[in-house]
Amino acid sequence: MTNGVEREQWGSKLGFILAAAGSAVGLGNIWRFPYITGQMGGAAFVILYLILVFVIGYAVMMAEISIGRKAELNAVGSFRKVKGGPWVLVGWMGVAAGFIILSFYAVIGGWTFKYIFASFTGLMQAGAAGEAGDYFGGFITNTTQVVALQALFMVTVVWVVYKGIGEGIEKYCKILMPALFILLLVLIVRSVTLEGAEAGLAFYMQPDFSKLTGEVFLAALGQAFFSLSLGMGCMITYGSYLSKDTSIPGAAAQVCVLDTLVAILAGFVIFPAVFAFGLEPASGPGLTFVTLPSVFSQMPGGSFWSGLFFLLLFVAALTSAISLLEVVSAYFIDELKWSRHKAAVTMGAIIFVLGIPSAYSLTGNLNIAGKGFLDAADFVASNVLLPLGGLFIALFVGWIWTEEARKEITNQGEKPFGLIVPWVWICRIVAPLAIGYIFFSGLKW
Ligand code: TRP
């Protein structure tokens, strides 16, 4: 309940799916997935990623949505309401992860502004890949500009969260997500027809399983949670606005499939081009931002398409960032009875300040034990907090809250779910063991 008024709900089932997919599809798919795949050696990582998404990710997503829909509260409040005790800490950990992820996410979100502007104004005439790399390097080390754009991004996020669920979040996702999808398809055609693209396709599609180390497993798990927006109560929060008669297994499946599709498509744009232009697939966070301008430079009307693409990437980033701020804000709204306005503005401001070290670290001057501040924040959130959050959520529904979860997932028995028994066992045994094992064997700074 927000201040005695009836709690807001999504306008429709489609509204929820698009908003949840809007949360899931973001920089994680188009910026993070390609560069992590590049660092982790390509196809074998991708296969592992797919398995983790559809076995563990899907199960945890249903668990989160069911907790949220039952409790109709934020991540912390939901755990308190359905069980209480130490489980509330899982919600807390989620809110903390939200602060960290959004802090650096907004920095990358700010990059998209620069690239929209530079594309449309023709400043970024990146003919050869080397030029695109120089351009990118020059841009990210200009901290004043990067922070200004990060601020602009945060202001936009706050503005949408401020407007509330149906009016803000839902409206924007409905129109712009399909556009992004179509543009990706066009880009794939351009990328795979570049001269020398085959090597990229091989890197992306021919697995070399000798590359699978513990570190690669953890990276795949972290990427799965990050990309699906899992492990920090985001889907609990979004599930809390979901109507009681929507099918949770169906909605969760659609979100998982959409999210995965976008990531895989992004890879088909990036890797053929990376190899065609002789770039280094393991070059890190700049990969997408260096590769894409080179692809666009090979297209008629490239500046226009480039601008359009980064505009849609911005929107994808925005809908994800909104969900991160929503997790944090919903806590202050539900638990501390803050107004939505106060929560969004105050938390937005704090998260902006928290992100400044990440922005500054791009100059290479702010490292924590050898990792740049941004990379370190990402690592702690994605490879530690999210997997642990997912582990506890799985344990919770697998062992403690099983009957209630079953009821919620089948809409009190009205909508039977054929995989309910495997789902319970995945939450009970498979996910906890897999996450626990991957976490302890792969954790390497
Ligand atoms: N999934 C988003 C992306 O791929 C990022 C994101 C939004 C997220 N909400 C989240 C990540 C919650 C982890 C948890 O860009």
Coordinates of C-alpha atoms in Angstrom, one line a residue, residues 185-363:
L185 CA 18.3 -8.0 -36.9
V186 CA 19.3 -5.5 -39.5
L187 CA 22.7 -5.1 -37.9
I188 CA 23.3 -8.8 -37.9
V189 CA 22.9 -8.9 -41.7
R190 CA 25.5 -6.2 -42.0
S191 CA 27.9 -7.7 -39.6
V192 CA 27.9 -11.3 -40.9
T193 CA 28.4 -10.1 -44.5
L194 CA 31.5 -8.2 -43.7
E195 CA 34.7 -9.6 -45.1
G196 CA 36.4 -11.8 -42.6
A197 CA 33.2 -12.3 -40.5
E198 CA 33.6 -16.1 -40.5
A199 CA 36.3 -16.1 -37.8
G200 CA 33.9 -14.3 -35.5
L201 CA 31.1 -16.8 -36.2
A202 CA 33.5 -19.6 -35.4
F203 CA 34.6 -17.9 -32.1
Y204 CA 31.0 -17.5 -31.2
M205 CA 29.6 -20.8 -32.3
Q206 CA 32.3 -23.5 -32.2
P207 CA 32.9 -24.4 -28.6
D208 CA 36.3 -25.2 -27.2
F209 CA 35.4 -26.9 -23.9
S210 CA 39.0 -26.9 -22.7
K211 CA 38.3 -23.2 -22.0
L212 CA 35.8 -24.0 -19.2
T213 CA 37.5 -23.2 -15.9
G214 CA 35.8 -22.4 -12.6
E215 CA 36.2 -18.7 -13.3
V216 CA 34.3 -19.2 -16.6
F217 CA 31.5 -21.0 -14.8
L218 CA 31.1 -18.2 -12.3
A219 CA 31.2 -15.6 -15.0
A220 CA 28.4 -17.4 -16.8
L221 CA 26.3 -17.7 -13.6
G222 CA 26.9 -14.0 -12.8
Q223 CA 26.0 -13.0 -16.3
A224 CA 22.8 -15.1 -16.2
F225 CA 21.6 -13.4 -12.9
F226 CA 22.7 -10.0 -14.1
S227 CA 21.0 -10.3 -17.4
L228 CA 17.7 -11.8 -16.1
S229 CA 17.6 -9.2 -13.3
L230 CA 17.7 -12.0 -10.7
G231 CA 19.1 -12.4 -7.2
M232 CA 18.3 -9.0 -5.7
G233 CA 14.6 -8.9 -5.4
C234 CA 13.9 -7.1 -8.7
M235 CA 11.5 -9.7 -9.8
I236 CA 10.0 -9.9 -6.3
T237 CA 9.3 -6.2 -6.6
Y238 CA 7.9 -6.4 -10.2
G239 CA 5.9 -9.6 -9.2
S240 CA 4.3 -7.6 -6.4
Y241 CA 2.5 -5.5 -9.0
L242 CA 1.4 -8.6 -11.0
S243 CA -2.3 -9.5 -11.0
K244 CA -3.4 -12.7 -9.3
D245 CA -4.6 -14.5 -12.4
T246 CA -1.6 -14.2 -14.6
S247 CA 0.3 -17.5 -15.1
I248 CA 3.8 -17.1 -13.5
P249 CA 5.5 -20.0 -15.4
G250 CA 4.3 -18.6 -18.7
A251 CA 5.3 -15.0 -18.0
A252 CA 8.7 -16.0 -16.6
A253 CA 9.4 -18.2 -19.6
Q254 CA 8.6 -15.4 -22.0
V255 CA 10.9 -13.1 -20.1
C256 CA 13.8 -15.6 -20.1
V257 CA 13.4 -16.3 -23.8
L258 CA 13.2 -12.7 -24.9
D259 CA 16.2 -11.7 -22.8
T260 CA 18.3 -14.6 -24.1
L261 CA 17.3 -13.9 -27.6
V262 CA 18.5 -10.3 -27.4
A263 CA 21.8 -11.3 -25.9
I264 CA 22.5 -14.0 -28.5
L265 CA 21.5 -11.6 -31.3
A266 CA 23.9 -8.9 -29.9
G267 CA 26.6 -11.5 -30.1
F268 CA 25.9 -12.1 -33.7
V269 CA 26.3 -8.4 -34.4
I270 CA 29.5 -8.0 -32.3
F271 CA 31.7 -11.0 -33.0
P272 CA 31.7 -11.2 -36.8
A273 CA 32.5 -7.5 -36.8
V274 CA 35.2 -7.8 -34.1
F275 CA 37.1 -10.4 -36.2
A276 CA 36.4 -8.6 -39.5
F277 CA 38.0 -5.4 -38.1
G278 CA 40.8 -7.2 -36.4
L279 CA 39.8 -6.2 -32.9
E280 CA 40.6 -8.1 -29.7
P281 CA 37.5 -10.0 -28.4
A282 CA 38.8 -10.0 -24.9
S283 CA 39.3 -6.2 -24.8
G284 CA 36.7 -5.6 -22.1
P285 CA 34.0 -3.1 -21.3
G286 CA 34.7 -1.0 -24.4
L287 CA 34.1 -3.9 -26.8
T288 CA 30.6 -3.0 -28.0
F289 CA 31.3 0.8 -28.1
V290 CA 34.3 0.3 -30.3
T291 CA 32.9 -2.4 -32.5
L292 CA 29.5 -0.9 -33.4
P293 CA 30.7 2.4 -34.7
S294 CA 33.0 0.5 -37.1
V295 CA 30.0 -1.6 -38.3
F296 CA 27.9 1.5 -38.8
S297 CA 30.7 3.1 -40.8
Q298 CA 30.3 0.3 -43.3
M299 CA 26.6 1.1 -43.9
P300 CA 25.0 3.7 -46.1
G301 CA 23.5 6.3 -43.8
G302 CA 25.7 5.0 -41.0
S303 CA 25.5 8.0 -38.8
F304 CA 21.7 7.9 -38.8
W305 CA 21.5 4.1 -38.0
S306 CA 24.2 4.5 -35.4
G307 CA 22.2 7.3 -33.7
L308 CA 19.1 5.3 -33.8
F309 CA 20.8 2.2 -32.4
F310 CA 22.3 4.1 -29.4
L311 CA 19.0 5.7 -28.8
L312 CA 17.3 2.3 -28.5
L313 CA 20.2 1.1 -26.4
F314 CA 19.7 4.0 -24.1
V315 CA 16.0 3.1 -23.8
A316 CA 16.9 -0.5 -23.0
A317 CA 19.3 0.7 -20.4
L318 CA 16.7 3.1 -19.0
T319 CA 14.1 0.4 -18.6
S320 CA 16.6 -1.7 -16.7
A321 CA 17.9 1.1 -14.6
I322 CA 14.3 2.0 -13.7
S323 CA 13.8 -1.5 -12.3
L324 CA 17.0 -1.1 -10.2
L325 CA 15.9 2.2 -8.7
E326 CA 12.4 0.8 -8.2
V327 CA 13.7 -2.0 -6.0
V328 CA 15.5 0.5 -3.8
S329 CA 12.6 3.0 -3.8
A330 CA 9.9 0.5 -3.2
Y331 CA 11.6 -0.4 0.1
F332 CA 11.5 3.2 1.3
I333 CA 7.9 3.7 0.0
D334 CA 6.5 0.5 1.6
E335 CA 8.6 0.2 4.7
L336 CA 9.4 3.7 5.7
K337 CA 6.2 5.2 4.2
W338 CA 8.1 7.7 2.1
S339 CA 6.3 9.3 -0.8
R340 CA 7.3 7.9 -4.2
H341 CA 8.7 11.3 -5.1
K342 CA 10.9 11.6 -2.1
A343 CA 12.2 8.0 -2.4
A344 CA 13.0 8.3 -6.1
V345 CA 14.8 11.7 -5.8
T346 CA 16.7 10.9 -2.7
M347 CA 17.9 7.5 -3.7
G348 CA 18.7 8.6 -7.2
A349 CA 20.9 11.3 -5.8
I350 CA 22.7 9.0 -3.4
I351 CA 23.3 6.4 -6.2
F352 CA 24.6 9.1 -8.5
V353 CA 27.3 10.0 -5.9
L354 CA 28.1 6.4 -5.4
G355 CA 28.8 6.0 -9.1
I356 CA 31.3 8.9 -9.4
P357 CA 34.3 6.7 -8.4
S358 CA 33.2 4.2 -11.1
A359 CA 33.2 7.0 -13.7
Y360 CA 36.5 8.3 -12.5
S361 CA 38.1 4.8 -12.6
L362 CA 37.9 4.8 -16.4
T363 CA 41.0 6.9 -16.4

